[in-house]
Short mmCIF file of C-alpha atoms in Angstrom, two decimals:
data_model
loop_
_atom_site.label_atom_id
_atom_site.label_comp_id
_atom_site.label_asym_id
_atom_site.label_seq_id
_atom_site.Cartn_x
_atom_site.Cartn_y
_atom_site.Cartn_z
CA GLN A 1 95.54 173.06 166.33
CA SER A 2 98.40 175.11 167.63
CA PRO A 3 97.88 178.82 168.24
CA GLY A 4 98.00 180.88 165.07
CA LYS A 5 96.91 178.04 162.77
CA ARG A 6 93.68 178.37 160.86
CA GLY A 7 90.82 175.92 160.44
CA ASP A 8 88.18 175.62 157.72
CA PHE A 9 84.55 175.87 158.63
CA ASN A 10 81.72 174.87 156.30
CA LEU A 11 78.61 177.02 155.81
CA ALA A 12 75.67 174.86 154.88
CA ARG A 13 73.42 175.43 151.83
CA GLN A 14 75.85 177.97 150.40
CA GLY A 15 78.55 175.30 149.98
CA GLU A 16 81.05 177.88 151.16
CA ARG A 17 84.14 177.16 153.25
CA ILE A 18 85.48 179.91 155.43
CA SER A 19 88.83 179.95 157.12
CA LEU A 20 88.90 180.96 160.78
CA PRO A 21 91.77 181.59 163.19
CA ALA A 22 92.29 178.58 165.46
CA ASP A 23 90.63 180.15 168.54
CA LEU A 24 87.49 181.14 166.63
CA HIS A 25 87.35 177.75 164.94
CA GLU A 26 87.48 176.05 168.34
CA ALA A 27 84.70 178.39 169.65
CA CYS A 28 82.51 177.54 166.66
CA GLU A 29 83.07 173.83 167.13
CA ARG A 30 82.22 174.08 170.84
CA SER A 31 79.11 176.13 170.12
CA LEU A 32 77.92 173.56 167.60
CA ARG A 33 78.27 170.87 170.28
CA ILE A 34 76.60 172.91 173.05
CA LEU A 35 73.73 174.71 171.28
CA PRO A 36 71.80 171.53 170.38
CA LEU A 37 71.77 170.54 174.04
CA LEU A 38 69.68 173.62 174.84
CA PHE A 39 66.80 172.55 172.57
CA ASP A 40 63.90 170.66 174.12
CA GLU A 41 63.12 167.66 171.91
CA LYS A 42 59.47 167.58 173.02
CA SER A 43 58.52 171.25 172.55
CA GLY A 44 61.15 172.54 170.13
CA ALA A 45 61.89 175.50 172.42
CA CYS A 46 65.47 176.60 173.14
CA LEU A 47 66.50 177.06 176.77
CA ALA A 48 68.45 180.25 177.41
CA ALA A 49 70.64 178.41 179.95
CA PRO A 50 70.31 175.30 182.13
CA GLU A 51 69.10 175.98 185.67
CA PHE A 52 70.65 174.14 188.59
CA ASP A 53 69.37 176.58 191.18
CA PRO A 54 65.57 176.24 191.40
CA CYS A 55 65.17 179.06 193.94
CA PHE A 56 67.38 181.44 191.89
CA VAL A 57 69.62 182.12 194.91
CA GLN A 58 72.88 182.01 192.91
CA SER A 59 71.55 182.64 189.37
CA GLY A 60 69.54 185.19 187.47
CA GLY A 61 66.88 182.78 186.33
CA TYR A 62 67.57 181.71 182.75
CA GLY A 63 65.48 178.58 182.60
CA TYR A 64 63.22 180.12 179.95
CA CYS A 65 63.02 180.50 176.23
CA TRP A 66 63.53 184.07 174.90
CA PRO A 67 62.19 183.94 171.31
CA ARG A 68 64.87 186.39 170.08
CA ASP A 69 67.78 184.40 171.49
CA ALA A 70 66.31 181.11 170.23
CA ALA A 71 65.84 182.58 166.74
CA VAL A 72 69.54 183.50 166.63
CA ALA A 73 70.56 180.03 167.81
CA VAL A 74 68.33 178.32 165.21
CA LEU A 75 69.78 180.35 162.37
CA ALA A 76 73.34 179.75 163.54
CA LEU A 77 72.76 176.00 163.64
CA ALA A 78 71.01 176.03 160.26
CA HIS A 79 73.91 177.93 158.68
CA ALA A 80 76.22 175.24 160.02
CA GLY A 81 74.13 172.46 158.49
CA ARG A 82 72.05 171.56 161.56
CA HIS A 83 68.58 172.18 160.14
CA GLU A 84 66.74 169.73 162.39
CA PHE A 85 66.11 172.37 165.09
CA ALA A 86 64.55 175.06 162.92
CA GLU A 87 61.06 173.77 162.11
CA PRO A 88 60.38 172.32 165.59
CA PHE A 89 61.28 175.73 167.00
CA PHE A 90 59.10 177.53 164.48
CA ARG A 91 56.19 175.20 165.37
CA TRP A 92 56.79 176.15 169.00
CA CYS A 93 56.59 179.80 167.91
CA GLN A 94 53.23 179.15 166.22
CA LYS A 95 51.80 177.76 169.46
CA SER A 96 53.20 180.52 171.68
CA GLN A 97 52.37 183.49 169.45
CA ALA A 98 49.86 185.87 170.97
CA GLU A 99 46.59 186.32 169.13
CA GLU A 100 47.67 189.88 168.25
CA GLY A 101 50.76 188.52 166.43
CA TYR A 102 53.55 189.32 168.88
CA TRP A 103 55.73 187.18 171.16
CA HIS A 104 56.18 187.92 174.84
CA GLN A 105 59.49 188.58 176.58
CA ARG A 106 60.10 184.97 177.65
CA TYR A 107 58.36 181.64 178.01
CA TRP A 108 58.51 178.35 179.82
CA LEU A 109 59.52 175.59 177.42
CA SER A 110 55.89 174.46 177.34
CA GLY A 111 55.00 177.69 175.53
CA ASP A 112 53.31 179.24 178.56
CA VAL A 113 54.29 182.86 179.17
CA GLY A 114 57.02 183.15 181.80
CA PRO A 115 57.29 185.83 184.47
CA SER A 116 57.72 189.13 182.66
CA TRP A 117 58.06 192.82 183.19
CA CYS A 118 57.79 193.68 179.49
CA THR A 119 54.06 193.38 179.11
CA PRO A 120 51.49 194.67 176.63
CA ASP A 121 50.13 197.13 179.26
CA SER A 122 53.57 198.73 179.81
CA ALA A 123 55.72 197.99 176.79
CA ILE A 124 56.55 194.71 175.16
CA GLN A 125 60.02 193.78 173.97
CA ILE A 126 59.19 194.21 170.29
CA ASP A 127 62.53 192.86 169.05
CA GLN A 128 61.35 189.38 170.15
CA THR A 129 58.73 189.54 167.39
CA GLY A 130 61.09 191.11 164.85
CA SER A 131 63.70 188.42 165.47
CA VAL A 132 61.32 185.49 165.04
CA VAL A 133 59.78 186.83 161.85
CA HIS A 134 63.26 187.65 160.50
CA ALA A 135 64.54 184.13 161.32
CA MET A 136 61.60 182.51 159.57
CA SER A 137 62.10 184.62 156.46
CA VAL A 138 65.87 184.01 156.36
CA TYR A 139 65.34 180.27 156.79
CA TYR A 140 62.70 180.25 154.03
CA ARG A 141 64.97 182.13 151.57
CA GLU A 142 67.80 179.64 152.19
CA LEU A 143 65.63 176.56 151.55
CA PRO A 144 65.94 174.83 148.19
CA ASP A 145 63.14 175.91 145.84
CA PHE A 146 61.31 172.59 146.12
CA GLU A 147 61.09 172.85 149.94
CA ARG A 148 59.74 176.39 150.06
CA PRO A 149 56.06 175.70 149.28
CA GLN A 150 55.74 173.28 152.19
CA PHE A 151 57.43 175.67 154.59
CA SER A 152 55.31 178.55 153.38
CA ASN A 153 52.07 176.57 153.76
CA ALA A 154 53.02 175.61 157.28
CA PHE A 155 54.22 179.00 158.55
CA TRP A 156 52.77 181.78 156.41
CA ASP A 157 49.92 182.67 158.82
CA THR A 158 52.44 182.97 161.69
CA VAL A 159 54.77 185.18 159.66
CA ARG A 160 51.94 187.34 158.36
CA SER A 161 50.45 187.83 161.80
CA GLY A 162 53.82 188.83 163.25
CA ALA A 163 54.58 191.17 160.33
CA GLU A 164 51.20 192.85 160.61
CA TYR A 165 51.78 193.42 164.32
CA LEU A 166 55.19 194.95 163.59
CA ALA A 167 53.85 197.15 160.82
CA GLY A 168 51.06 198.30 163.12
CA SER A 169 53.63 199.31 165.76
CA LEU A 170 55.26 201.92 163.52
CA THR A 171 54.57 205.59 164.14
CA ASP A 172 54.44 208.41 161.56
CA THR A 173 58.22 208.73 161.91
CA GLY A 174 58.71 205.19 160.61
CA LEU A 175 60.07 204.08 164.01
CA HIS A 176 58.32 201.82 166.47
CA GLU A 177 56.08 203.09 169.25
CA THR A 178 57.19 202.81 172.87
CA ALA A 179 58.61 199.39 173.65
CA CYS A 180 61.05 197.81 176.07
CA ASP A 181 64.68 197.69 175.00
CA LEU A 182 66.87 194.66 174.24
CA TRP A 183 68.17 194.48 177.85
CA GLU A 184 64.74 194.93 179.43
CA THR A 185 65.77 198.14 181.16
CA PHE A 186 64.36 201.15 179.32
CA ARG A 187 61.20 202.14 177.53
CA GLY A 188 61.33 204.08 174.29
CA SER A 189 62.27 203.56 170.64
CA PHE A 190 65.60 201.81 170.10
CA LEU A 191 68.08 201.16 167.29
CA TYR A 192 68.22 197.38 167.83
CA SER A 193 64.43 197.05 168.03
CA ASN A 194 63.89 199.18 164.93
CA ALA A 195 66.57 197.15 163.07
CA SER A 196 64.83 193.89 164.01
CA ILE A 197 61.54 195.26 162.65
CA PHE A 198 63.20 196.48 159.45
CA ALA A 199 64.93 193.12 158.92
CA ALA A 200 61.65 191.26 159.53
CA LEU A 201 59.57 193.36 157.17
#
């Protein structure tokens, strides 16, 4: 399309067509081609970015799965009609979820915990848990009625465990206790993290 022209984009399930400026339409189309390439068919995990630098000399080390980022990718694909990535990723989440109900900062695609500086002893990145629980609940609500019981039976324990952890993290103020922020830099109570908990619960 030439600059300034608009393109239609379909939103799945809702049956809605939205009109986007040409540059945004092209970005959406490219994203829909690239995002699926980041999902591991065997595990269901979503790679943050491909690694071509095994010693991390020229890169920051993104050959991991961040549950928050993967949850956003899964919902974006599902909204665009690519539902085949959601349940495999949610099954990966079941396997990687800590006994206490939270998810760590990042993982190897196998589900093993990756190197991390946001740990339970210091402060976890609580928005990872909020994002996964939120994604599962959004996906469930957008399923046709006849598919919901099967999804609920498969994932309810995971959602409940994550939600109980999140609820237990709240202080008397209604905000979360000390956690690590979205960018893994500060410790405290943060808008984004609290929003992810609110959305999940």
